[in-house]
Amino acid sequence: MTKISAAVAVLALTFAGCGRQDDDNGGDDDGNNTGSGGSVCESADGDGPKVGLAYDVGGRGDQSFNDAAYAGVEKATAEVDATCFEGEAEEGEPESARVERLRQMAEQGYNPIIGVGFAYSTSVNEVAPDYPDLSFAVVDGFDPDDQPNENVAYLGFSEHEGSYLVGVAAALKTQKDHIGFVGGVHNDLIKKFEAGYVAGAKSVKPNVKVEIQYIEESDLSGFGDPAGGKAAATGILDKGADVVYHAAGGSGSGVFEAVAAKGEGNWAIGVDSDQYLTAPADQQPFILTSMLKRVDVAALAMIQSVADGSPLTSYQVYDLKVDGVGYSTSGGFVDDIATQLEEAKEQIKSGEVTVPDKP
């Protein structure tokens, strides 16, 4: 597996309790968190694993990546009597804060401790050796050196496979044979989404035109910039595209806003969780589908493995074969192309189609 450079600049997260005074939190049938309200960690009192959940930038309530991780922990409180504690994101902190947060969770006996996002790779690598009896996991993580930690699992996904499927959907739905992609940050991880999307679209229409736009080249603020997402999507739409897929975290709300403003005949495609379910009502009619990155599946699997006494370690990949990625059907906008989408899914699962993970 290709490792993401440890030199990537990252924003640190703070160590914070889970008692948050927000609106009620909701969920959907796929286990996706649909709000930023009260946490299950406030009420869970089981005698199963004590989970330490350290969020990526945006935190719980981002209606995307972090919420999917929370959904997995929420399931674990019901299925294995887990309890949990959350680390909440704040921008502009020193990187040392991330190490300290993990260390405090370890000192308090949380096990497993899950870092949501590749930015935790280096900090977990520093902390995990000091707590060999605890299990750590990093979503999208990598081992930054040649001394693998025996108590760390790196939870990866075949984002390119899921992106291929929504690329097929985009090509089948475009009326202009012209589509687009907005990435939050131009790094190796997000380029996997781009590569799969373009390959899927071109498998249906080899001559389809694909506009590619990244919000930031390396600054992770590209995942939390709705205005930047709106500007990028507007530029793509103004060039003639009528379907725009984003892999931009919280910036995706700006993409949805731009597509909705463009009006009927234009589509947006969400990412990570079923974003139709969390979008404002006036934007829902424009959200064709979402590429599901089942961080909830991976988080739950990690917690279950600890509960079973056989913690996951090393690289774990969640692909189409294990429902680690997929696409959403909310709104019914892909019902008419379901046969083609399922055919594409089976071709990937059988090995008939190999999806590229680089543009």
mmCIF file of C-alpha atoms in Angstrom:
data_model
loop_
_atom_site.group_PDB
_atom_site.id
_atom_site.type_symbol
_atom_site.label_atom_id
_atom_site.label_comp_id
_atom_site.label_asym_id
_atom_site.label_seq_id
_atom_site.Cartn_x
_atom_site.Cartn_y
_atom_site.Cartn_z
ATOM 1 C CA MET A 1 0.000 0.000 0.000
ATOM 2 C CA THR A 2 1.337 3.442 -0.886
ATOM 3 C CA LYS A 3 2.132 5.465 2.230
ATOM 4 C CA ILE A 4 1.087 9.098 2.427
ATOM 5 C CA SER A 5 4.047 11.323 3.110
ATOM 6 C CA ALA A 6 4.565 11.960 6.795
ATOM 7 C CA ALA A 7 5.721 15.423 5.852
ATOM 8 C CA VAL A 8 2.222 16.551 4.933
ATOM 9 C CA ALA A 9 1.313 19.598 6.990
ATOM 10 C CA VAL A 10 -1.574 18.872 9.339
ATOM 11 C CA LEU A 11 -3.843 20.705 11.724
ATOM 12 C CA ALA A 12 -3.775 19.388 15.279
ATOM 13 C CA LEU A 13 -6.797 18.423 17.324
ATOM 14 C CA THR A 14 -7.535 19.121 20.950
ATOM 15 C CA PHE A 15 -8.354 16.684 23.703
ATOM 16 C CA ALA A 16 -11.942 17.337 24.674
ATOM 17 C CA GLY A 17 -14.738 15.593 26.487
ATOM 18 C CA CYS A 18 -17.850 14.340 24.823
ATOM 19 C CA GLY A 19 -20.347 16.387 26.812
ATOM 20 C CA ARG A 20 -21.536 18.810 24.135
ATOM 21 C CA GLN A 21 -24.552 21.067 24.320
ATOM 22 C CA ASP A 22 -25.878 20.817 20.783
ATOM 23 C CA ASP A 23 -29.088 19.847 19.067
ATOM 24 C CA ASP A 24 -30.288 16.254 19.169
ATOM 25 C CA ASN A 25 -28.222 13.899 17.094
ATOM 26 C CA GLY A 26 -29.830 11.728 14.465
ATOM 27 C CA GLY A 27 -28.964 8.755 12.333
ATOM 28 C CA ASP A 28 -30.078 6.833 9.296
ATOM 29 C CA ASP A 29 -30.608 3.199 8.434
ATOM 30 C CA ASP A 30 -27.057 2.888 7.048
ATOM 31 C CA GLY A 31 -25.589 3.965 10.362
ATOM 32 C CA ASN A 32 -24.515 7.410 9.196
ATOM 33 C CA ASN A 33 -24.626 10.129 11.804
ATOM 34 C CA THR A 34 -26.877 12.902 10.573
ATOM 35 C CA GLY A 35 -26.239 15.720 12.975
ATOM 36 C CA SER A 36 -23.827 17.336 15.392
ATOM 37 C CA GLY A 37 -25.945 17.038 18.524
ATOM 38 C CA GLY A 38 -25.737 15.005 21.725
ATOM 39 C CA SER A 39 -23.297 12.125 21.694
ATOM 40 C CA VAL A 40 -24.015 8.527 22.630
ATOM 41 C CA CYS A 41 -20.793 8.788 24.633
ATOM 42 C CA GLU A 42 -22.708 10.839 27.191
ATOM 43 C CA SER A 43 -25.039 7.970 28.053
ATOM 44 C CA ALA A 44 -23.257 4.723 27.145
ATOM 45 C CA ASP A 45 -22.524 2.739 30.303
ATOM 46 C CA GLY A 46 -21.693 -0.773 29.107
ATOM 47 C CA ASP A 47 -18.842 -2.921 30.333
ATOM 48 C CA GLY A 48 -17.310 -3.530 26.883
ATOM 49 C CA PRO A 49 -14.357 -1.724 25.275
ATOM 50 C CA LYS A 50 -13.668 1.864 26.319
ATOM 51 C CA VAL A 51 -13.171 3.605 22.980
ATOM 52 C CA GLY A 52 -11.111 6.747 22.579
ATOM 53 C CA LEU A 53 -12.179 8.511 19.363
ATOM 54 C CA ALA A 54 -9.933 11.341 18.153
ATOM 55 C CA TYR A 55 -11.550 13.232 15.308
ATOM 56 C CA ASP A 56 -10.035 14.759 12.218
ATOM 57 C CA VAL A 57 -10.501 18.464 11.416
ATOM 58 C CA GLY A 58 -14.211 19.242 11.385
ATOM 59 C CA GLY A 59 -15.150 16.869 14.187
ATOM 60 C CA ARG A 60 -18.449 15.184 14.780
ATOM 61 C CA GLY A 61 -21.157 16.966 12.846
ATOM 62 C CA ASP A 62 -19.168 17.364 9.617
ATOM 63 C CA GLN A 63 -21.855 15.262 7.857
ATOM 64 C CA SER A 64 -19.039 13.297 6.255
ATOM 65 C CA PHE A 65 -15.882 11.467 7.346
ATOM 66 C CA ASN A 66 -15.937 12.085 11.099
ATOM 67 C CA ASP A 67 -19.635 11.368 11.396
ATOM 68 C CA ALA A 68 -19.097 8.010 9.734
ATOM 69 C CA ALA A 69 -16.485 7.113 12.354
ATOM 70 C CA TYR A 70 -18.847 8.178 15.116
ATOM 71 C CA ALA A 71 -21.585 5.985 13.596
ATOM 72 C CA GLY A 72 -19.322 2.952 13.970
ATOM 73 C CA VAL A 73 -18.671 3.775 17.618
ATOM 74 C CA GLU A 74 -22.386 4.324 18.157
ATOM 75 C CA LYS A 75 -23.085 0.831 16.804
ATOM 76 C CA ALA A 76 -20.397 -0.574 19.095
ATOM 77 C CA THR A 77 -22.153 0.817 22.171
ATOM 78 C CA ALA A 78 -25.168 -1.299 21.225
ATOM 79 C CA GLU A 79 -23.440 -4.399 19.849
ATOM 80 C CA VAL A 80 -20.504 -4.885 22.247
ATOM 81 C CA ASP A 81 -21.531 -2.656 25.179
ATOM 82 C CA ALA A 82 -18.777 -0.156 24.407
ATOM 83 C CA THR A 83 -18.363 3.218 26.082
ATOM 84 C CA CYS A 84 -16.556 6.100 24.427
ATOM 85 C CA PHE A 85 -14.779 9.417 24.711
ATOM 86 C CA GLU A 86 -14.290 11.982 21.941
ATOM 87 C CA GLY A 87 -11.405 14.247 21.012
ATOM 88 C CA GLU A 88 -12.713 17.390 19.340
ATOM 89 C CA ALA A 89 -11.016 19.416 16.620
ATOM 90 C CA GLU A 90 -9.820 23.004 16.957
ATOM 91 C CA GLU A 91 -7.892 24.740 14.228
ATOM 92 C CA GLY A 92 -4.463 26.252 14.617
ATOM 93 C CA GLU A 93 -3.059 24.120 17.444
ATOM 94 C CA PRO A 94 0.518 22.774 17.578
ATOM 95 C CA GLU A 95 0.994 19.210 16.427
ATOM 96 C CA SER A 96 2.145 18.252 19.909
ATOM 97 C CA ALA A 97 -1.480 18.594 21.041
ATOM 98 C CA ARG A 98 -2.390 15.514 19.023
ATOM 99 C CA VAL A 99 0.293 13.438 20.696
ATOM 100 C CA GLU A 100 -0.786 14.673 24.113
ATOM 101 C CA ARG A 101 -4.428 13.855 23.395
ATOM 102 C CA LEU A 102 -3.611 10.279 22.456
ATOM 103 C CA ARG A 103 -1.355 9.910 25.471
ATOM 104 C CA GLN A 104 -4.064 11.164 27.833
ATOM 105 C CA MET A 105 -6.548 8.707 26.344
ATOM 106 C CA ALA A 106 -4.025 5.914 26.837
ATOM 107 C CA GLU A 107 -3.328 6.972 30.438
ATOM 108 C CA GLN A 108 -7.067 6.805 31.124
ATOM 109 C CA GLY A 109 -7.210 3.261 29.766
ATOM 110 C CA TYR A 110 -9.129 3.793 26.551
ATOM 111 C CA ASN A 111 -8.797 0.748 24.316
ATOM 112 C CA PRO A 112 -8.950 0.895 21.375
ATOM 113 C CA ILE A 113 -7.887 4.444 20.591
ATOM 114 C CA ILE A 114 -8.926 5.436 17.060
ATOM 115 C CA GLY A 115 -7.429 8.388 15.211
ATOM 116 C CA VAL A 116 -9.725 9.542 12.429
ATOM 117 C CA GLY A 117 -7.561 10.610 9.502
ATOM 118 C CA PHE A 118 -4.045 10.043 8.194
ATOM 119 C CA ALA A 119 -2.788 13.037 10.198
ATOM 120 C CA TYR A 120 -2.717 10.742 13.236
ATOM 121 C CA SER A 121 -0.200 8.359 11.696
ATOM 122 C CA THR A 122 2.907 10.022 13.095
ATOM 123 C CA SER A 123 1.445 10.756 16.532
ATOM 124 C CA VAL A 124 0.160 7.189 16.933
ATOM 125 C CA ASN A 125 3.593 5.949 15.900
ATOM 126 C CA GLU A 126 5.086 7.978 18.752
ATOM 127 C CA VAL A 127 2.549 7.049 21.431
ATOM 128 C CA ALA A 128 1.668 3.403 20.700
ATOM 129 C CA PRO A 129 5.054 1.857 21.644
ATOM 130 C CA ASP A 130 4.664 3.264 25.166
ATOM 131 C CA TYR A 131 1.389 1.377 25.669
ATOM 132 C CA PRO A 132 1.941 -2.128 24.246
ATOM 133 C CA ASP A 133 -1.126 -3.516 26.038
ATOM 134 C CA LEU A 134 -3.468 -1.072 24.277
ATOM 135 C CA SER A 135 -4.664 -1.153 20.679
ATOM 136 C CA PHE A 136 -4.550 1.830 18.351
ATOM 137 C CA ALA A 137 -6.051 2.393 14.909
ATOM 138 C CA VAL A 138 -5.643 5.121 12.317
ATOM 139 C CA VAL A 139 -8.299 5.622 9.664
ATOM 140 C CA ASP A 140 -6.495 6.141 6.335
ATOM 141 C CA GLY A 141 -3.309 5.720 8.314
ATOM 142 C CA PHE A 142 0.195 4.573 7.451
ATOM 143 C CA ASP A 143 3.292 3.442 9.326
ATOM 144 C CA PRO A 144 5.813 6.291 8.874
ATOM 145 C CA ASP A 145 8.933 4.244 9.565
ATOM 146 C CA ASP A 146 10.477 0.811 9.085
ATOM 147 C CA GLN A 147 9.663 -0.366 12.606
ATOM 148 C CA PRO A 148 6.022 -1.490 12.437
ATOM 149 C CA ASN A 149 4.049 -1.213 15.652
ATOM 150 C CA GLU A 150 2.517 -4.496 16.709
ATOM 151 C CA ASN A 151 -0.435 -2.789 18.393
ATOM 152 C CA VAL A 152 -1.569 -0.488 15.558
ATOM 153 C CA ALA A 153 -4.075 -1.119 12.777
ATOM 154 C CA TYR A 154 -4.162 1.071 9.685
ATOM 155 C CA LEU A 155 -7.728 1.154 8.387
ATOM 156 C CA GLY A 156 -7.704 1.838 4.665
ATOM 157 C CA PHE A 157 -10.375 1.914 1.979
ATOM 158 C CA SER A 158 -10.687 1.323 -1.728
ATOM 159 C CA GLU A 159 -12.021 4.815 -2.371
ATOM 160 C CA HIS A 160 -11.195 4.439 -6.039
ATOM 161 C CA GLU A 161 -13.634 1.528 -6.341
ATOM 162 C CA GLY A 162 -16.521 3.463 -4.837
ATOM 163 C CA SER A 163 -15.599 6.511 -6.907
ATOM 164 C CA TYR A 164 -15.669 4.371 -10.046
ATOM 165 C CA LEU A 165 -19.319 3.567 -9.353
ATOM 166 C CA VAL A 166 -20.352 7.197 -8.941
ATOM 167 C CA GLY A 167 -18.333 7.986 -12.066
ATOM 168 C CA VAL A 168 -20.504 5.486 -13.917
ATOM 169 C CA ALA A 169 -23.562 7.246 -12.493
ATOM 170 C CA ALA A 170 -22.268 10.645 -13.567
ATOM 171 C CA ALA A 171 -21.646 9.490 -17.126
ATOM 172 C CA LEU A 172 -25.089 7.912 -17.365
ATOM 173 C CA LYS A 173 -26.803 11.049 -16.044
ATOM 174 C CA THR A 174 -24.911 13.852 -17.772
ATOM 175 C CA GLN A 175 -26.805 15.507 -20.600
ATOM 176 C CA LYS A 176 -23.743 17.364 -21.826
ATOM 177 C CA ASP A 177 -21.095 14.607 -21.729
ATOM 178 C CA HIS A 178 -19.241 16.995 -19.452
ATOM 179 C CA ILE A 179 -18.680 16.385 -15.729
ATOM 180 C CA GLY A 180 -16.410 17.600 -12.931
ATOM 181 C CA PHE A 181 -14.514 16.711 -9.770
ATOM 182 C CA VAL A 182 -13.659 18.931 -6.790
ATOM 183 C CA GLY A 183 -10.931 17.724 -4.433
ATOM 184 C CA GLY A 184 -10.243 19.329 -1.074
ATOM 185 C CA VAL A 185 -6.459 18.894 -1.108
ATOM 186 C CA HIS A 186 -4.256 17.677 -3.943
ATOM 187 C CA ASN A 187 -2.675 14.734 -2.124
ATOM 188 C CA ASP A 188 -2.311 11.017 -2.856
ATOM 189 C CA LEU A 189 -5.431 10.064 -0.915
ATOM 190 C CA ILE A 190 -7.795 12.424 -2.736
ATOM 191 C CA LYS A 191 -6.242 11.572 -6.087
ATOM 192 C CA LYS A 192 -7.562 8.026 -5.536
ATOM 193 C CA PHE A 193 -11.093 9.453 -5.627
ATOM 194 C CA GLU A 194 -10.301 11.386 -8.794
ATOM 195 C CA ALA A 195 -8.762 8.375 -10.531
ATOM 196 C CA GLY A 196 -11.696 6.063 -9.829
ATOM 197 C CA TYR A 197 -14.289 8.665 -10.785
ATOM 198 C CA VAL A 198 -12.688 9.429 -14.119
ATOM 199 C CA ALA A 199 -12.189 5.731 -14.904
ATOM 200 C CA GLY A 200 -15.819 4.934 -14.104
ATOM 201 C CA ALA A 201 -17.143 7.759 -16.237
ATOM 202 C CA LYS A 202 -14.945 6.852 -19.186
ATOM 203 C CA SER A 203 -15.970 3.193 -18.956
ATOM 204 C CA VAL A 204 -19.432 4.374 -20.000
ATOM 205 C CA LYS A 205 -18.536 7.309 -22.243
ATOM 206 C CA PRO A 206 -14.883 7.215 -23.340
ATOM 207 C CA ASN A 207 -15.072 10.764 -24.695
ATOM 208 C CA VAL A 208 -16.721 12.358 -21.674
ATOM 209 C CA LYS A 209 -15.004 15.587 -20.651
ATOM 210 C CA VAL A 210 -13.931 15.773 -16.997
ATOM 211 C CA GLU A 211 -13.011 19.054 -15.295
ATOM 212 C CA ILE A 212 -10.681 18.624 -12.285
ATOM 213 C CA GLN A 213 -10.331 21.314 -9.628
ATOM 214 C CA TYR A 214 -8.574 21.197 -6.242
ATOM 215 C CA ILE A 215 -9.301 23.766 -3.540
ATOM 216 C CA GLU A 216 -5.832 23.605 -1.966
ATOM 217 C CA GLU A 217 -2.556 22.106 -3.116
ATOM 218 C CA SER A 218 -1.364 20.988 0.341
ATOM 219 C CA ASP A 219 -3.102 23.069 3.039
ATOM 220 C CA LEU A 220 -5.656 20.911 4.840
ATOM 221 C CA SER A 221 -7.929 23.932 5.162
ATOM 222 C CA GLY A 222 -9.181 22.746 1.773
ATOM 223 C CA PHE A 223 -11.351 20.260 3.665
ATOM 224 C CA GLY A 224 -13.064 22.985 5.686
ATOM 225 C CA ASP A 225 -13.669 25.743 3.140
ATOM 226 C CA PRO A 226 -17.279 25.798 1.870
ATOM 227 C CA ALA A 227 -16.648 29.080 0.038
ATOM 228 C CA GLY A 228 -13.715 27.467 -1.752
ATOM 229 C CA GLY A 229 -15.847 24.457 -2.611
ATOM 230 C CA LYS A 230 -18.555 26.703 -4.025
ATOM 231 C CA ALA A 231 -16.056 28.672 -6.097
ATOM 232 C CA ALA A 232 -14.474 25.507 -7.494
ATOM 233 C CA ALA A 233 -17.821 23.944 -8.390
ATOM 234 C CA THR A 234 -19.135 27.179 -9.897
ATOM 235 C CA GLY A 235 -16.081 27.343 -12.136
ATOM 236 C CA ILE A 236 -16.647 23.784 -13.317
ATOM 237 C CA LEU A 237 -20.337 24.390 -13.965
ATOM 238 C CA ASP A 238 -19.581 27.609 -15.834
ATOM 239 C CA LYS A 239 -17.332 25.598 -18.154
ATOM 240 C CA GLY A 240 -20.347 23.490 -19.137
ATOM 241 C CA ALA A 241 -20.321 20.505 -16.781
ATOM 242 C CA ASP A 242 -23.632 19.358 -15.354
ATOM 243 C CA VAL A 243 -22.469 16.771 -12.759
ATOM 244 C CA VAL A 244 -19.917 17.552 -10.033
ATOM 245 C CA TYR A 245 -18.472 14.994 -7.581
ATOM 246 C CA HIS A 246 -16.617 16.257 -4.534
ATOM 247 C CA ALA A 247 -14.064 14.655 -2.218
ATOM 248 C CA ALA A 248 -13.602 17.749 -0.114
ATOM 249 C CA GLY A 249 -14.947 17.072 3.370
ATOM 250 C CA GLY A 250 -16.748 20.067 4.839
ATOM 251 C CA SER A 251 -16.056 22.090 1.701
ATOM 252 C CA GLY A 252 -18.597 19.892 -0.057
ATOM 253 C CA SER A 253 -21.469 21.974 1.317
ATOM 254 C CA GLY A 254 -20.290 24.743 -0.977
ATOM 255 C CA VAL A 255 -20.353 22.356 -3.919
ATOM 256 C CA PHE A 256 -23.966 21.483 -3.169
ATOM 257 C CA GLU A 257 -24.820 25.157 -2.882
ATOM 258 C CA ALA A 258 -23.274 25.920 -6.273
ATOM 259 C CA VAL A 259 -25.078 23.078 -8.024
ATOM 260 C CA ALA A 260 -28.425 23.975 -6.467
ATOM 261 C CA ALA A 261 -27.942 27.600 -7.526
ATOM 262 C CA LYS A 262 -27.291 26.454 -11.092
ATOM 263 C CA GLY A 263 -30.708 24.828 -11.072
ATOM 264 C CA GLU A 264 -32.545 21.964 -12.710
ATOM 265 C CA GLY A 265 -30.532 19.644 -14.916
ATOM 266 C CA ASN A 266 -27.420 19.829 -12.727
ATOM 267 C CA TRP A 267 -26.255 17.225 -10.230
ATOM 268 C CA ALA A 268 -23.889 17.003 -7.283
ATOM 269 C CA ILE A 269 -22.396 13.786 -5.912
ATOM 270 C CA GLY A 270 -21.527 13.568 -2.215
ATOM 271 C CA VAL A 271 -18.845 11.589 -0.427
ATOM 272 C CA ASP A 272 -18.083 9.454 2.647
ATOM 273 C CA SER A 273 -21.646 9.301 4.022
ATOM 274 C CA ASP A 274 -25.098 9.605 2.434
ATOM 275 C CA GLN A 275 -25.088 13.374 2.112
ATOM 276 C CA TYR A 276 -28.608 13.555 0.719
ATOM 277 C CA LEU A 277 -29.793 12.809 4.250
ATOM 278 C CA THR A 278 -27.996 15.768 5.815
ATOM 279 C CA ALA A 279 -28.346 18.377 3.072
ATOM 280 C CA PRO A 280 -30.855 21.235 3.342
ATOM 281 C CA ALA A 281 -34.202 20.464 1.715
ATOM 282 C CA ASP A 282 -33.589 22.892 -1.146
ATOM 283 C CA GLN A 283 -30.367 21.061 -2.076
ATOM 284 C CA GLN A 284 -31.600 17.475 -1.822
ATOM 285 C CA PRO A 285 -33.184 17.442 -5.320
ATOM 286 C CA PHE A 286 -29.718 18.039 -6.785
ATOM 287 C CA ILE A 287 -27.766 15.317 -4.938
ATOM 288 C CA LEU A 288 -27.634 12.412 -7.361
ATOM 289 C CA THR A 289 -25.872 9.956 -5.043
ATOM 290 C CA SER A 290 -22.934 9.799 -2.622
ATOM 291 C CA MET A 291 -19.839 7.630 -2.623
ATOM 292 C CA LEU A 292 -20.056 5.755 0.659
ATOM 293 C CA LYS A 293 -16.757 5.303 2.459
ATOM 294 C CA ARG A 294 -17.795 3.041 5.297
ATOM 295 C CA VAL A 295 -15.595 4.335 8.064
ATOM 296 C CA ASP A 296 -18.349 3.091 10.367
ATOM 297 C CA VAL A 297 -17.719 -0.480 9.186
ATOM 298 C CA ALA A 298 -13.989 -0.174 9.834
ATOM 299 C CA ALA A 299 -14.382 1.482 13.236
ATOM 300 C CA LEU A 300 -16.895 -1.131 14.371
ATOM 301 C CA ALA A 301 -14.640 -3.955 13.151
ATOM 302 C CA MET A 302 -11.729 -2.528 15.136
ATOM 303 C CA ILE A 303 -13.791 -2.257 18.314
ATOM 304 C CA GLN A 304 -15.264 -5.738 17.877
ATOM 305 C CA SER A 305 -11.783 -7.185 17.421
ATOM 306 C CA VAL A 306 -10.725 -5.727 20.761
ATOM 307 C CA ALA A 307 -13.880 -7.030 22.412
ATOM 308 C CA ASP A 308 -13.094 -10.489 20.998
ATOM 309 C CA GLY A 309 -9.543 -10.411 22.330
ATOM 310 C CA SER A 310 -7.928 -10.489 18.874
ATOM 311 C CA PRO A 311 -7.243 -6.842 17.974
ATOM 312 C CA LEU A 312 -6.716 -5.955 14.343
ATOM 313 C CA THR A 313 -3.167 -4.911 13.449
ATOM 314 C CA SER A 314 -1.214 -3.789 10.403
ATOM 315 C CA TYR A 315 -2.937 -2.768 7.156
ATOM 316 C CA GLN A 316 -6.633 -3.520 6.797
ATOM 317 C CA VAL A 317 -8.360 -2.654 3.508
ATOM 318 C CA TYR A 318 -12.118 -2.218 3.225
ATOM 319 C CA ASP A 319 -13.195 -2.596 -0.391
ATOM 320 C CA LEU A 320 -16.347 -3.407 -2.332
ATOM 321 C CA LYS A 321 -16.122 -7.076 -1.404
ATOM 322 C CA VAL A 322 -16.658 -6.274 2.277
ATOM 323 C CA ASP A 323 -18.990 -3.291 1.729
ATOM 324 C CA GLY A 324 -16.195 -0.930 2.702
ATOM 325 C CA VAL A 325 -17.239 1.423 -0.092
ATOM 326 C CA GLY A 326 -20.353 1.819 -2.193
ATOM 327 C CA TYR A 327 -22.964 4.320 -3.323
ATOM 328 C CA SER A 328 -26.180 5.691 -1.860
ATOM 329 C CA THR A 329 -29.672 5.539 -3.336
ATOM 330 C CA SER A 330 -31.512 8.143 -1.257
ATOM 331 C CA GLY A 331 -33.791 10.340 -3.316
ATOM 332 C CA GLY A 332 -34.312 7.647 -5.908
ATOM 333 C CA PHE A 333 -32.303 9.506 -8.547
ATOM 334 C CA VAL A 334 -30.204 6.485 -9.525
ATOM 335 C CA ASP A 335 -33.056 3.970 -9.503
ATOM 336 C CA ASP A 336 -33.250 4.058 -13.294
ATOM 337 C CA ILE A 337 -29.563 3.174 -13.660
ATOM 338 C CA ALA A 338 -29.355 0.665 -10.806
ATOM 339 C CA THR A 339 -28.788 -2.260 -13.171
ATOM 340 C CA GLN A 340 -25.731 -0.633 -14.728
ATOM 341 C CA LEU A 341 -24.338 0.353 -11.347
ATOM 342 C CA GLU A 342 -24.743 -3.142 -9.954
ATOM 343 C CA GLU A 343 -23.134 -4.630 -13.066
ATOM 344 C CA ALA A 344 -20.144 -2.337 -12.587
ATOM 345 C CA LYS A 345 -19.948 -3.323 -8.916
ATOM 346 C CA GLU A 346 -19.915 -7.033 -9.758
ATOM 347 C CA GLN A 347 -17.253 -6.523 -12.427
ATOM 348 C CA ILE A 348 -14.981 -4.948 -9.822
ATOM 349 C CA LYS A 349 -15.707 -7.552 -7.161
ATOM 350 C CA SER A 350 -15.030 -10.411 -9.585
ATOM 351 C CA GLY A 351 -11.764 -8.898 -10.798
ATOM 352 C CA GLU A 352 -13.031 -8.394 -14.338
ATOM 353 C CA VAL A 353 -12.403 -4.673 -13.875
ATOM 354 C CA THR A 354 -9.369 -3.314 -12.036
ATOM 355 C CA VAL A 355 -9.857 0.283 -10.978
ATOM 356 C CA PRO A 356 -6.814 2.598 -11.114
ATOM 357 C CA ASP A 357 -5.867 4.341 -7.869
ATOM 358 C CA LYS A 358 -3.792 7.079 -9.504
ATOM 359 C CA PRO A 359 -4.871 9.629 -12.146
#
